[in-house]
CSV table of C-alpha atoms in Angstrom, one decimal:
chain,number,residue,atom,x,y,z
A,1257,UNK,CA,15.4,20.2,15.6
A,1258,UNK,CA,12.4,18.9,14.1
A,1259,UNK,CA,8.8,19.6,14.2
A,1260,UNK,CA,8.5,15.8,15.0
A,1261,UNK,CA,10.6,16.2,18.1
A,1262,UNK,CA,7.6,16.5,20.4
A,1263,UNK,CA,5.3,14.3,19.3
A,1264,UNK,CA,7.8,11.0,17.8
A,1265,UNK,CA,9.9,10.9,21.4
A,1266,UNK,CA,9.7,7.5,20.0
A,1267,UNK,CA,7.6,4.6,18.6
A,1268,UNK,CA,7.1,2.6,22.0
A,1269,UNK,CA,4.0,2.9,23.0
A,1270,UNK,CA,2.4,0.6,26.6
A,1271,UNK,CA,-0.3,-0.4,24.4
A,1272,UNK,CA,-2.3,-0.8,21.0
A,1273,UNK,CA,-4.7,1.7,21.9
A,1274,UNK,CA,-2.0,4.1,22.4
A,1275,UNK,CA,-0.4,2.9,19.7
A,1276,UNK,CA,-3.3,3.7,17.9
A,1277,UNK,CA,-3.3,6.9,18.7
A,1278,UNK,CA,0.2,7.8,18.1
A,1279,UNK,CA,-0.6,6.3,14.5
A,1280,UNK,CA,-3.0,9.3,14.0
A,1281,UNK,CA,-0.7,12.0,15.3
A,1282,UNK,CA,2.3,11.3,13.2
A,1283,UNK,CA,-0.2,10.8,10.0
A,1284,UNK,CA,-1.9,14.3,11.2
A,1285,UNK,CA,1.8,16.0,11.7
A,1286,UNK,CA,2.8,15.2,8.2
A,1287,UNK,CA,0.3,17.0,6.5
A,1288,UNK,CA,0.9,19.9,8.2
A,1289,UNK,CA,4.7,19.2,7.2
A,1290,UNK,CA,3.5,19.2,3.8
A,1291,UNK,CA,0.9,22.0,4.1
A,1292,UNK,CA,2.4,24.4,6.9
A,1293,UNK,CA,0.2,26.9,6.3
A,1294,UNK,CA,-2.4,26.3,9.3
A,1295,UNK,CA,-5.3,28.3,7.7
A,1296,UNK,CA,-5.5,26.6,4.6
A,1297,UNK,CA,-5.3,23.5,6.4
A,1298,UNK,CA,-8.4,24.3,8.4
A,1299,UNK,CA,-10.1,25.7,5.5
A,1300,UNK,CA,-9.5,22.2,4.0
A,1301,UNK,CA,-10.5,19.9,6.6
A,1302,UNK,CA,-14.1,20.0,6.6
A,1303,UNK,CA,-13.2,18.9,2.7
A,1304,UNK,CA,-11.9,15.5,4.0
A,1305,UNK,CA,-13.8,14.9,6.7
A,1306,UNK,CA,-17.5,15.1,5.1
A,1307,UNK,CA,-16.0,13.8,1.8
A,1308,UNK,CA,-16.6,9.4,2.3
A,1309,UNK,CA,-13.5,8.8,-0.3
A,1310,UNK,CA,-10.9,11.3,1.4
A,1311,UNK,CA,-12.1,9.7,5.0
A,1312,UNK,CA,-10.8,6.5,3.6
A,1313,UNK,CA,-7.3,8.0,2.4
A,1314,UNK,CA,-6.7,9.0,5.8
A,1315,UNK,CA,-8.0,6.0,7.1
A,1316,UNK,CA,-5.5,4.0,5.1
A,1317,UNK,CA,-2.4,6.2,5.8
A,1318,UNK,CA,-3.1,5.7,9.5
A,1319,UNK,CA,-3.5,1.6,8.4
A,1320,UNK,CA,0.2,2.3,6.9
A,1321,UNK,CA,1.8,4.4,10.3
A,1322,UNK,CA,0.0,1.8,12.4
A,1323,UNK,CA,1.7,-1.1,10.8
A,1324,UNK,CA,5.2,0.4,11.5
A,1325,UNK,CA,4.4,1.5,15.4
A,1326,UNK,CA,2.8,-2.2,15.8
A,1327,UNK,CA,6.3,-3.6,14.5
A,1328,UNK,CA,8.0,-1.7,16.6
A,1329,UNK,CA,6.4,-2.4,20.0
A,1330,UNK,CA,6.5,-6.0,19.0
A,1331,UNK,CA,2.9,-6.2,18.5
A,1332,UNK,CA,2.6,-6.0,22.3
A,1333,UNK,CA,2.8,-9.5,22.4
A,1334,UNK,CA,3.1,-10.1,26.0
B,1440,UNK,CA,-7.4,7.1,28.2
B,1441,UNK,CA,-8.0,6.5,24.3
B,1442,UNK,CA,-11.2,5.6,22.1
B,1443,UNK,CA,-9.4,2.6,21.2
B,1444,UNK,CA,-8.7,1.1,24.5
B,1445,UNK,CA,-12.1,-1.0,24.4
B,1446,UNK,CA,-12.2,-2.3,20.8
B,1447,UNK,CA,-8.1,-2.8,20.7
B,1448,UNK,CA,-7.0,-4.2,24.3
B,1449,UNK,CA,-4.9,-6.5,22.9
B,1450,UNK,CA,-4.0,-7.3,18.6
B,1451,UNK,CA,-3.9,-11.4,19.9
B,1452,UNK,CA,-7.0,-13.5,18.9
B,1453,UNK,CA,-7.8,-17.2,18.7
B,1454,UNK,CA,-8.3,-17.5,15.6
B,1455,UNK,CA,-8.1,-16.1,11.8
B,1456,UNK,CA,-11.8,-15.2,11.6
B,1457,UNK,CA,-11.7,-13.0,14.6
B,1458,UNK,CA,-8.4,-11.3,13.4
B,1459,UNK,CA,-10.3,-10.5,10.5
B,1460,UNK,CA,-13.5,-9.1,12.5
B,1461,UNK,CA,-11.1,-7.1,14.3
B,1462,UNK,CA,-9.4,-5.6,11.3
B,1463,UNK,CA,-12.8,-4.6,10.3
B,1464,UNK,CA,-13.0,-2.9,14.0
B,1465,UNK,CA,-10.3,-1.0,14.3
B,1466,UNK,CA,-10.5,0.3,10.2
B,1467,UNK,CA,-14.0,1.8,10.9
B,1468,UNK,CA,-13.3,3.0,14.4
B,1469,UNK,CA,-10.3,5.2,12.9
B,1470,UNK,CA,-13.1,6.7,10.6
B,1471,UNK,CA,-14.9,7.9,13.7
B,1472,UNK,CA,-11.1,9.1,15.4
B,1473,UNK,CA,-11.4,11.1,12.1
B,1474,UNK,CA,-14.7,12.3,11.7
B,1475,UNK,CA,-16.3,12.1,15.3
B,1476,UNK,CA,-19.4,13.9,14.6
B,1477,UNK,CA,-21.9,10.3,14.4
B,1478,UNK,CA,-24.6,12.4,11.8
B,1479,UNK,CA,-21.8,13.3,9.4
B,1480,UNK,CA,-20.8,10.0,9.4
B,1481,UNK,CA,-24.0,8.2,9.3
B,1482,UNK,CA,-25.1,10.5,6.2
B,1483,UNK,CA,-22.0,9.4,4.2
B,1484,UNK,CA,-22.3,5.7,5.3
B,1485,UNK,CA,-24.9,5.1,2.2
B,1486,UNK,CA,-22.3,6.8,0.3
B,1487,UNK,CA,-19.3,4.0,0.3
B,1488,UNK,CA,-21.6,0.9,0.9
B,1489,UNK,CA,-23.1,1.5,-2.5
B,1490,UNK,CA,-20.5,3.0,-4.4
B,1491,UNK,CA,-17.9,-0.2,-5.7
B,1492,UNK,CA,-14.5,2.1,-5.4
B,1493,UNK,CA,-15.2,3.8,-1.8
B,1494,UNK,CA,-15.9,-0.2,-0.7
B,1495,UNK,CA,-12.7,-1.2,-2.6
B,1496,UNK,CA,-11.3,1.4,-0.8
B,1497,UNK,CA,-12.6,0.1,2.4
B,1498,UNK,CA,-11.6,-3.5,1.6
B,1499,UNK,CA,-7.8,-2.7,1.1
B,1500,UNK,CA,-7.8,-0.4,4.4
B,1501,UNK,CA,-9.3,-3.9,6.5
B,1502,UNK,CA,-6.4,-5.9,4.4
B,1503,UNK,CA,-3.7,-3.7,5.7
B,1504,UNK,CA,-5.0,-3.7,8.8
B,1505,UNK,CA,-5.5,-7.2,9.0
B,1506,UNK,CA,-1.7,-7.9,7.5
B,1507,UNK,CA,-0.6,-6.1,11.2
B,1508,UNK,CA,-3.2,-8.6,13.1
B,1509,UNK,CA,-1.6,-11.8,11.1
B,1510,UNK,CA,1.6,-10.9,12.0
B,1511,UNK,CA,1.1,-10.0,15.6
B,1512,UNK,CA,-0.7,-13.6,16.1
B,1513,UNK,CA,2.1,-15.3,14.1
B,1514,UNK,CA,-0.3,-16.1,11.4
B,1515,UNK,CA,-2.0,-18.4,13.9
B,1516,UNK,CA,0.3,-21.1,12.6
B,1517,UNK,CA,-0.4,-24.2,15.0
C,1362,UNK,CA,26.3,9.4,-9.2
C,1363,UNK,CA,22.9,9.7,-8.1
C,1364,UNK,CA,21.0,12.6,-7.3
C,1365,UNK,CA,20.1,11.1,-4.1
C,1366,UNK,CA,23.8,10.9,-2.9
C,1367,UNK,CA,23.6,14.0,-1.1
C,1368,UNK,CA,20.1,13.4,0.8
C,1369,UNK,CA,20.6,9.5,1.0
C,1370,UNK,CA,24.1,8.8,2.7
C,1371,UNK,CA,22.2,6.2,4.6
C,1372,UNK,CA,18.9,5.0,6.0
C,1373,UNK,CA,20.1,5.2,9.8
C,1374,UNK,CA,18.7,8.4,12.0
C,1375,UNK,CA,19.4,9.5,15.3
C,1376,UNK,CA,16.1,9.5,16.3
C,1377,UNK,CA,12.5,8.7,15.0
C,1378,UNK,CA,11.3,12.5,14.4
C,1379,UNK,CA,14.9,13.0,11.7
C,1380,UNK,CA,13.5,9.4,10.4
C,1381,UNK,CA,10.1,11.6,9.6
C,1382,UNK,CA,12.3,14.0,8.1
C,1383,UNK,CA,14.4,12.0,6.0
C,1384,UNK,CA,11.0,10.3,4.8
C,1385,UNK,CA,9.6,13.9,3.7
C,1386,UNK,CA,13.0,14.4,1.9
C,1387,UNK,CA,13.2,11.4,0.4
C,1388,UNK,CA,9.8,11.6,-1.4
C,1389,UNK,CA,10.1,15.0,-2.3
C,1390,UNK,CA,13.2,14.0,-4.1
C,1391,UNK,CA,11.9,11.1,-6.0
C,1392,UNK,CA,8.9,13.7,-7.5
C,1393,UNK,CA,12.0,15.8,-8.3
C,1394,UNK,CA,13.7,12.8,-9.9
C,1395,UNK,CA,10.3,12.1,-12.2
C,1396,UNK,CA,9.7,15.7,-12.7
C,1397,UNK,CA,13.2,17.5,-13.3
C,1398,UNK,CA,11.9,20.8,-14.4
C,1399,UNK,CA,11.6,22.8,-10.9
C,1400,UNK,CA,9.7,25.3,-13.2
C,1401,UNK,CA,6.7,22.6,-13.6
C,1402,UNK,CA,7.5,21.8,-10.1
C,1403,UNK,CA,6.9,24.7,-9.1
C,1404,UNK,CA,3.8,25.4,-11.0
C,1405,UNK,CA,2.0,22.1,-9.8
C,1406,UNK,CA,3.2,22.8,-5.9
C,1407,UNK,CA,-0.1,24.5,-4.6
C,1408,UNK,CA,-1.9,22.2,-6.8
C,1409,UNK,CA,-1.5,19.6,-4.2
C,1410,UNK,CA,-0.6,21.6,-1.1
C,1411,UNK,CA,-4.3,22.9,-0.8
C,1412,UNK,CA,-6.2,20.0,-2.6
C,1413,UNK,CA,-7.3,17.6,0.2
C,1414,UNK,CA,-6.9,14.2,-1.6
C,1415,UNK,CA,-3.7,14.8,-3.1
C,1416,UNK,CA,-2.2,16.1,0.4
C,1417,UNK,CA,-3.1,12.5,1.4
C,1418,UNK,CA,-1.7,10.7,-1.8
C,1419,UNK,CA,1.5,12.7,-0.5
C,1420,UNK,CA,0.6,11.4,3.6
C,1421,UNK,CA,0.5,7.7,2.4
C,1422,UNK,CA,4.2,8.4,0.4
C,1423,UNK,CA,5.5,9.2,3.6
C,1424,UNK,CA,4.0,7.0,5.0
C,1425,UNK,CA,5.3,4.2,3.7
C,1426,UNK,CA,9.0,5.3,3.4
C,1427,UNK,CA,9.3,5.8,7.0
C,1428,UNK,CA,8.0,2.3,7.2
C,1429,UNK,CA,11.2,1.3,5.3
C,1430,UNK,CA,13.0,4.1,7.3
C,1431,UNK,CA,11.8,2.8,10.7
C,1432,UNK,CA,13.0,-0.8,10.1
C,1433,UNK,CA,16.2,0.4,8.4
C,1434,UNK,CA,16.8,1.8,12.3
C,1435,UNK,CA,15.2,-1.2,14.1
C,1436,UNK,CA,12.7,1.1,15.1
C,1437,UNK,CA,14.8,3.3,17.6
C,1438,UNK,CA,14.4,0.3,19.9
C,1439,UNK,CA,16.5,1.2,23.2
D,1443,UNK,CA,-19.2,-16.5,15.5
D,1444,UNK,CA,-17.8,-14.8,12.9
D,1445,UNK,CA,-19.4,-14.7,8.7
D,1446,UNK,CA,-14.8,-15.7,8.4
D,1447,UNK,CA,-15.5,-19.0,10.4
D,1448,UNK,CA,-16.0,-21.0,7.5
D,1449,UNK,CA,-13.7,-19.5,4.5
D,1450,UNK,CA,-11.0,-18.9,7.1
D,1451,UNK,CA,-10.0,-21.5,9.4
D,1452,UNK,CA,-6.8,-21.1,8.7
D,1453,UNK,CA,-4.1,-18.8,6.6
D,1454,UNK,CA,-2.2,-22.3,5.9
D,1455,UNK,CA,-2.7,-23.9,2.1
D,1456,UNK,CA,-1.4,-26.6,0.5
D,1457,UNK,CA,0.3,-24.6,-2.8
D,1458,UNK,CA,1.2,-21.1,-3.6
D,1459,UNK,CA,-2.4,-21.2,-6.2
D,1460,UNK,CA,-5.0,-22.2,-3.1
D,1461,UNK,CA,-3.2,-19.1,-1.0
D,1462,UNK,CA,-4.1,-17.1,-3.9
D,1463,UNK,CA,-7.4,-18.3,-4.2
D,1464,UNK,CA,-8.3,-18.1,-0.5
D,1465,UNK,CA,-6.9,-14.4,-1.0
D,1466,UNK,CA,-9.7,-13.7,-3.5
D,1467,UNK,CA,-12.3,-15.2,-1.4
D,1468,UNK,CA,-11.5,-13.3,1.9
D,1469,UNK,CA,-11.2,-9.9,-0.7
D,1470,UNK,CA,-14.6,-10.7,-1.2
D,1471,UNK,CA,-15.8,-11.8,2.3
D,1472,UNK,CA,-15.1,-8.2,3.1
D,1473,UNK,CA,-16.7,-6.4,0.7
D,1474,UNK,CA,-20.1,-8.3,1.6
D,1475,UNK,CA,-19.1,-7.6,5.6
D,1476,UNK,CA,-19.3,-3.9,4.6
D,1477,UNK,CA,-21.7,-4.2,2.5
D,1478,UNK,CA,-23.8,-7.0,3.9
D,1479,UNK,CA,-27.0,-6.3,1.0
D,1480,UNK,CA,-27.0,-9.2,-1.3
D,1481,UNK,CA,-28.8,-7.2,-3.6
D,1482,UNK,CA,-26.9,-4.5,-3.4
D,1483,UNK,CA,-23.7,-6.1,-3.9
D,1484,UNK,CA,-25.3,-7.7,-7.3
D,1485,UNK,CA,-26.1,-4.7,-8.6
D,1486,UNK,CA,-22.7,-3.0,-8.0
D,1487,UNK,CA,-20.9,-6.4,-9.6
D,1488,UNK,CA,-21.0,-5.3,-13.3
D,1489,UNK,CA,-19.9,-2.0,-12.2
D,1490,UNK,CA,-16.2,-3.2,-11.2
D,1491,UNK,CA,-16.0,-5.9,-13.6
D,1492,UNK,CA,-16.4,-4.2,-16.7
D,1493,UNK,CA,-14.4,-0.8,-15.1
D,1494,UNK,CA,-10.7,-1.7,-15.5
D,1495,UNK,CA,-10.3,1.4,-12.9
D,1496,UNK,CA,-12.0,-0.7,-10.3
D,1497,UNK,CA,-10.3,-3.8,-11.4
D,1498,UNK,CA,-7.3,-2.7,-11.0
D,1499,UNK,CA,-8.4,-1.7,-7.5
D,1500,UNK,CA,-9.6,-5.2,-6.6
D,1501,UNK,CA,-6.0,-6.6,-7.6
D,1502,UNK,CA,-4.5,-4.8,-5.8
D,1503,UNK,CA,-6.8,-5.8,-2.4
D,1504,UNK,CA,-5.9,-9.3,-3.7
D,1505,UNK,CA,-2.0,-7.9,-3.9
D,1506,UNK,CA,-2.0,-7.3,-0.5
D,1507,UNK,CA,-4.1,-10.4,0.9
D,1508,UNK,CA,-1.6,-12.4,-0.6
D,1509,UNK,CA,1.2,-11.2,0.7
D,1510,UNK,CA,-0.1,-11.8,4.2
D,1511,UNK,CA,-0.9,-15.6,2.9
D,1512,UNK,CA,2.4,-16.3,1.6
D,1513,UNK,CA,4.6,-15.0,4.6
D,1514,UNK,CA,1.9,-17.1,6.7
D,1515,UNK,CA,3.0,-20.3,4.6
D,1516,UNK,CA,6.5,-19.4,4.5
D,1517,UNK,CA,6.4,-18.9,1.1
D,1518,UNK,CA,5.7,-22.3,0.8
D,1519,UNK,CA,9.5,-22.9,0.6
D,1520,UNK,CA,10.2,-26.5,0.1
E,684,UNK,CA,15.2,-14.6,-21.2
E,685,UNK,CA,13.4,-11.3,-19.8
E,686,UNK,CA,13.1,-7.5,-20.4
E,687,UNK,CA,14.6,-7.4,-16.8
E,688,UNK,CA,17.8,-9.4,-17.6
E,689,UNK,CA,19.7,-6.1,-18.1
E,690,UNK,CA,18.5,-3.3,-15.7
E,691,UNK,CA,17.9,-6.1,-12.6
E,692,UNK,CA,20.5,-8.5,-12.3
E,693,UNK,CA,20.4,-8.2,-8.9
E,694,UNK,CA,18.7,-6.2,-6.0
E,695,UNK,CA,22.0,-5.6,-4.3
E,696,UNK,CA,23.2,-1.8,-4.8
E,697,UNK,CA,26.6,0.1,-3.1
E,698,UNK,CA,24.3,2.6,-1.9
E,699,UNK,CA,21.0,3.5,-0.4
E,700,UNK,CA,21.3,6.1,-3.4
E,701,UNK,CA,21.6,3.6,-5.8
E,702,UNK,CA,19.0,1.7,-4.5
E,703,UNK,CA,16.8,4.9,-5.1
E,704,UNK,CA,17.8,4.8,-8.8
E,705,UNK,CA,17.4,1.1,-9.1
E,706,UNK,CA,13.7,1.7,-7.8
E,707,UNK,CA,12.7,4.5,-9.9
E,708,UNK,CA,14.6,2.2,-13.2
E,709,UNK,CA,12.4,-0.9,-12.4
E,710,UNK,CA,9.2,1.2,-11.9
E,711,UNK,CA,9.6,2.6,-15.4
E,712,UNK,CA,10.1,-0.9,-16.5
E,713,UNK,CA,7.3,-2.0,-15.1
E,714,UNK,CA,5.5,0.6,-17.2
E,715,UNK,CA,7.3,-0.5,-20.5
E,716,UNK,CA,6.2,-3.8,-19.8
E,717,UNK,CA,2.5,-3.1,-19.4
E,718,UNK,CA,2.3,-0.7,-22.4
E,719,UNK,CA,5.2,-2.0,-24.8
E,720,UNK,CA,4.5,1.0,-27.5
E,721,UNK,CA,6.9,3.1,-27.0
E,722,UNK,CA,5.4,5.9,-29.6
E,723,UNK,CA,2.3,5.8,-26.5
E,724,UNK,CA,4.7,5.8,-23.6
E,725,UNK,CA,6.4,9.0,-25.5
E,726,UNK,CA,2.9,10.2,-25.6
E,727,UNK,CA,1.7,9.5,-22.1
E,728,UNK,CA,4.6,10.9,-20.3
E,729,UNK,CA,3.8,14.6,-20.4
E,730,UNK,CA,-0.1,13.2,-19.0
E,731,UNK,CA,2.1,12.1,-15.6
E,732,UNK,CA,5.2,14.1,-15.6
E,733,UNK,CA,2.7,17.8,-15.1
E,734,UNK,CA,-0.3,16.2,-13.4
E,735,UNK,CA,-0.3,16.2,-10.0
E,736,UNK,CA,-2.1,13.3,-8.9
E,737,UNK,CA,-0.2,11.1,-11.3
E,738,UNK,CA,3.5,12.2,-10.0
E,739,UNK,CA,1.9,11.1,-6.6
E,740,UNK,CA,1.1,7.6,-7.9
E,741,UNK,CA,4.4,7.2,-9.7
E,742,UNK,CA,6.1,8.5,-6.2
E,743,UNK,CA,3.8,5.5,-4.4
E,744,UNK,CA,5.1,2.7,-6.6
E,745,UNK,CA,8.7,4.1,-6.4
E,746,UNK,CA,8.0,4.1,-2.4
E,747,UNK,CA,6.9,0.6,-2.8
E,748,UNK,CA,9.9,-1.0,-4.8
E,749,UNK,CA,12.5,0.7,-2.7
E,750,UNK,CA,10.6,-1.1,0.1
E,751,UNK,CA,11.9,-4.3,-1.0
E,752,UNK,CA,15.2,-2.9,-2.0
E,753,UNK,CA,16.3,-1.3,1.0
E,754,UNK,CA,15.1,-5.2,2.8
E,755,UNK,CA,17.2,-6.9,0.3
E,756,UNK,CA,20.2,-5.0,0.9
E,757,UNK,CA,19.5,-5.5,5.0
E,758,UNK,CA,19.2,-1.8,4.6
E,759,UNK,CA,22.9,-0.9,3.8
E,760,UNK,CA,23.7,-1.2,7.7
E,761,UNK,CA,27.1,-0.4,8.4
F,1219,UNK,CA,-7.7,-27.3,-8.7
F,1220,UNK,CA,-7.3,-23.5,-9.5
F,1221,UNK,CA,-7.2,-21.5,-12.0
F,1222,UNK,CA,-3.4,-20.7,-10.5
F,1223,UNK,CA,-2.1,-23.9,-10.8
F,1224,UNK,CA,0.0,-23.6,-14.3
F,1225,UNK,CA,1.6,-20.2,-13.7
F,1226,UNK,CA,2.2,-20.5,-10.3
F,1227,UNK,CA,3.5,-23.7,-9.2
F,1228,UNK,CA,6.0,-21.3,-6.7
F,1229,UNK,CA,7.4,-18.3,-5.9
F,1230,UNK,CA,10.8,-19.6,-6.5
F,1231,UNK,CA,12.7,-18.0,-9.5
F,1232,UNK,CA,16.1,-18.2,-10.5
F,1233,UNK,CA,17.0,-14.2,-11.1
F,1234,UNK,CA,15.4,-11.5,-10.0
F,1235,UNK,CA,14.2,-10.6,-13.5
F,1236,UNK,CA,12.2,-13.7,-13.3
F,1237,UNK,CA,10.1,-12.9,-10.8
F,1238,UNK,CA,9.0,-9.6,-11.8
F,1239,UNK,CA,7.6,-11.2,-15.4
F,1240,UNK,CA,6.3,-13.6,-12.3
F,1241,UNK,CA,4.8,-10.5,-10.2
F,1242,UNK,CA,3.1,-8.9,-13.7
F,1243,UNK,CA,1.9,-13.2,-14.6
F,1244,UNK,CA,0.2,-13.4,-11.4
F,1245,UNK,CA,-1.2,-9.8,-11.1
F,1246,UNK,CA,-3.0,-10.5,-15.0
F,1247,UNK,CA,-4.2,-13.5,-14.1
F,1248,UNK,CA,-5.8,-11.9,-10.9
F,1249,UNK,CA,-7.8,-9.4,-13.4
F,1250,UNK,CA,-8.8,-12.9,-15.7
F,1251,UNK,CA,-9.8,-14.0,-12.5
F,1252,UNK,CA,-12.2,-11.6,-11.4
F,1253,UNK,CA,-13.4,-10.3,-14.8
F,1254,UNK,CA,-13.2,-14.2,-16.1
F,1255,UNK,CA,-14.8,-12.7,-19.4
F,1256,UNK,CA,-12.1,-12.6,-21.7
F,1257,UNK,CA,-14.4,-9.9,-24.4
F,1258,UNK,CA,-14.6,-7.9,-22.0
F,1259,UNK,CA,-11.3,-8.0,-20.7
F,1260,UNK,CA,-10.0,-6.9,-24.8
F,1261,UNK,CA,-12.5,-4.6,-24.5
F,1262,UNK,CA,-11.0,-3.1,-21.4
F,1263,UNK,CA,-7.3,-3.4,-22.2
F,1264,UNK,CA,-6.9,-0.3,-24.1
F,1265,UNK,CA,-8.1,1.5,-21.6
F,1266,UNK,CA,-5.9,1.1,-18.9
F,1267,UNK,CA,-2.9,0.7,-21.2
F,1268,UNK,CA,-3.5,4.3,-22.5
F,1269,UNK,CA,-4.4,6.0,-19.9
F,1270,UNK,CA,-1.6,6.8,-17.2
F,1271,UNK,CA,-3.7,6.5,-14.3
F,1272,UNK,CA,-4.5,3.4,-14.7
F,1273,UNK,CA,-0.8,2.7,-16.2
F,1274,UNK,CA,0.0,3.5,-12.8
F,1275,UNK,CA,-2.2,1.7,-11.1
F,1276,UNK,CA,-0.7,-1.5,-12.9
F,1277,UNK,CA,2.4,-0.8,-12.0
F,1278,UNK,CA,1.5,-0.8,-8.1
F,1279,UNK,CA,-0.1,-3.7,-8.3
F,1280,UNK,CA,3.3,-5.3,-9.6
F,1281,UNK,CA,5.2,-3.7,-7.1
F,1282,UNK,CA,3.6,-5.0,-4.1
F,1283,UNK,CA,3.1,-8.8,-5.7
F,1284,UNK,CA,7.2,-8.5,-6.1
F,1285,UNK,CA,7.6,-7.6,-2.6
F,1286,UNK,CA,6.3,-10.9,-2.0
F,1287,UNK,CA,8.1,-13.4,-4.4
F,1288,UNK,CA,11.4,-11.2,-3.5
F,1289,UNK,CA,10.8,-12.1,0.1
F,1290,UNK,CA,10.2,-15.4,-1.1
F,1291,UNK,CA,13.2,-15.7,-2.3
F,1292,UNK,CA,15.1,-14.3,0.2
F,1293,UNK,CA,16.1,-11.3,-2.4
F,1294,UNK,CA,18.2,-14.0,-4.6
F,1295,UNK,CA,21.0,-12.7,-2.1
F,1296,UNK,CA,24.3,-15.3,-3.2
């Protein structure tokens, strides 16, 4: 069992937009991997998301997962 | 139904240039996936377009991004 | 021997959520493998569990070893 | 129309030095999209050119640019 | 003839462990190469080895070369 | 003409410790190429090559411009 299990079923996704979103989820999951301790995650967020150089780490981790689930699905080249 | 499905229907576009526009795109529209509150994120836009490592930070998000768009569009080789 | 032969028997997963899993592992090992005294370890571990930005240095790690992870497995592909 | 029409036509160059050259100048394209403030920019220019923190963050923009370049031109195998 | 003759005479390991090591050995030679005083490196190492953030870079870079490892040894599939 | 054209005729290389001293060639010249003030740039050089941040930032950049010239070179497999 893994705390991924519900929300990585897989990487397939029926298009980029969901792809997208999928991107954000597993990037969201891992810090609370890392960090499982849910009040101290919420006392952090504000941190990240009023601070311009932390809103661009996240931004390029989800670049990063996005680049994998885009592989996967073949782009969604139809 | 997903904040992306408007600006991302599809990672396929006629040409480099527009890949690149839509790098740009989708890189700021996961800042507002992130931070969705439009104030919060209009008061820190000063903050990165006038500070040189926040837009270097910005610029390497759009190249990863764009990186998946190349690929998906088989580098637009003719 | 590596200290990796116990974690690291191979790349391939059964699904995409142990894939996660062995990413987290895998990082965590190579900090061990830099820093061998789990004393220090120890010491710096809330250090970056409650500071936002390095929570996210340790998101884009995983990150991009499940990358490698994901293509190591052709992405779960059915 | 896009500002990438005229720098970007196409990801294909003649040698391995013009990819890395049209690298720099779509590094560069981006940082003015983002910040589209002539003035601005100009101001900030001394600031990452004389800070070998922010240089080193511009390389590695052009790192990544490149790689996308060269897998576009086949490495420009013979 | 190259500092790299005798830790990389190839990219091909047994193992995915050993490609773990060979990572983490090129990284560090990486380093060597960049700052060849080895009285400095001696010095710098305790700066990295208890400070967060740095640990976090070094675990990026390893991340990075065991990328193209893993690729070059079609990730040790059976 | 470019300022590329001497040190990187190609990717090709005939070991695998030849294109790393390639990867660290072409990531210098990068930095000459955006700071093309060579005062400044002795100026700076102390700075990054004492300070392990910055050490480490180096090394990244190296990492990620080997990816590409290993890829290029189809990982010198035999």
């Amino acid at each position: 069992m893994s705390v991924y299990d519900e929300i990585l079923p897989s990487l397939i996704t029926a298009t980029p937009a969901e792809g997208r979103e999928l991107a954000i989820k597993i990037a969201r999951k891992t810090i609370a991997a890392i960090q499982p301790d849910a009040d101290i995650r919420t006392k952090l967020r504000p941190d990240y998301a009023e601070d311009t150089s932390k809103l661009m780490q996240a931004g390029q981790i989800v670049a990063i997962e996005f680049q994998t689930i885009a592989a996967a699905n073949n782009y969604w080249r139809k």
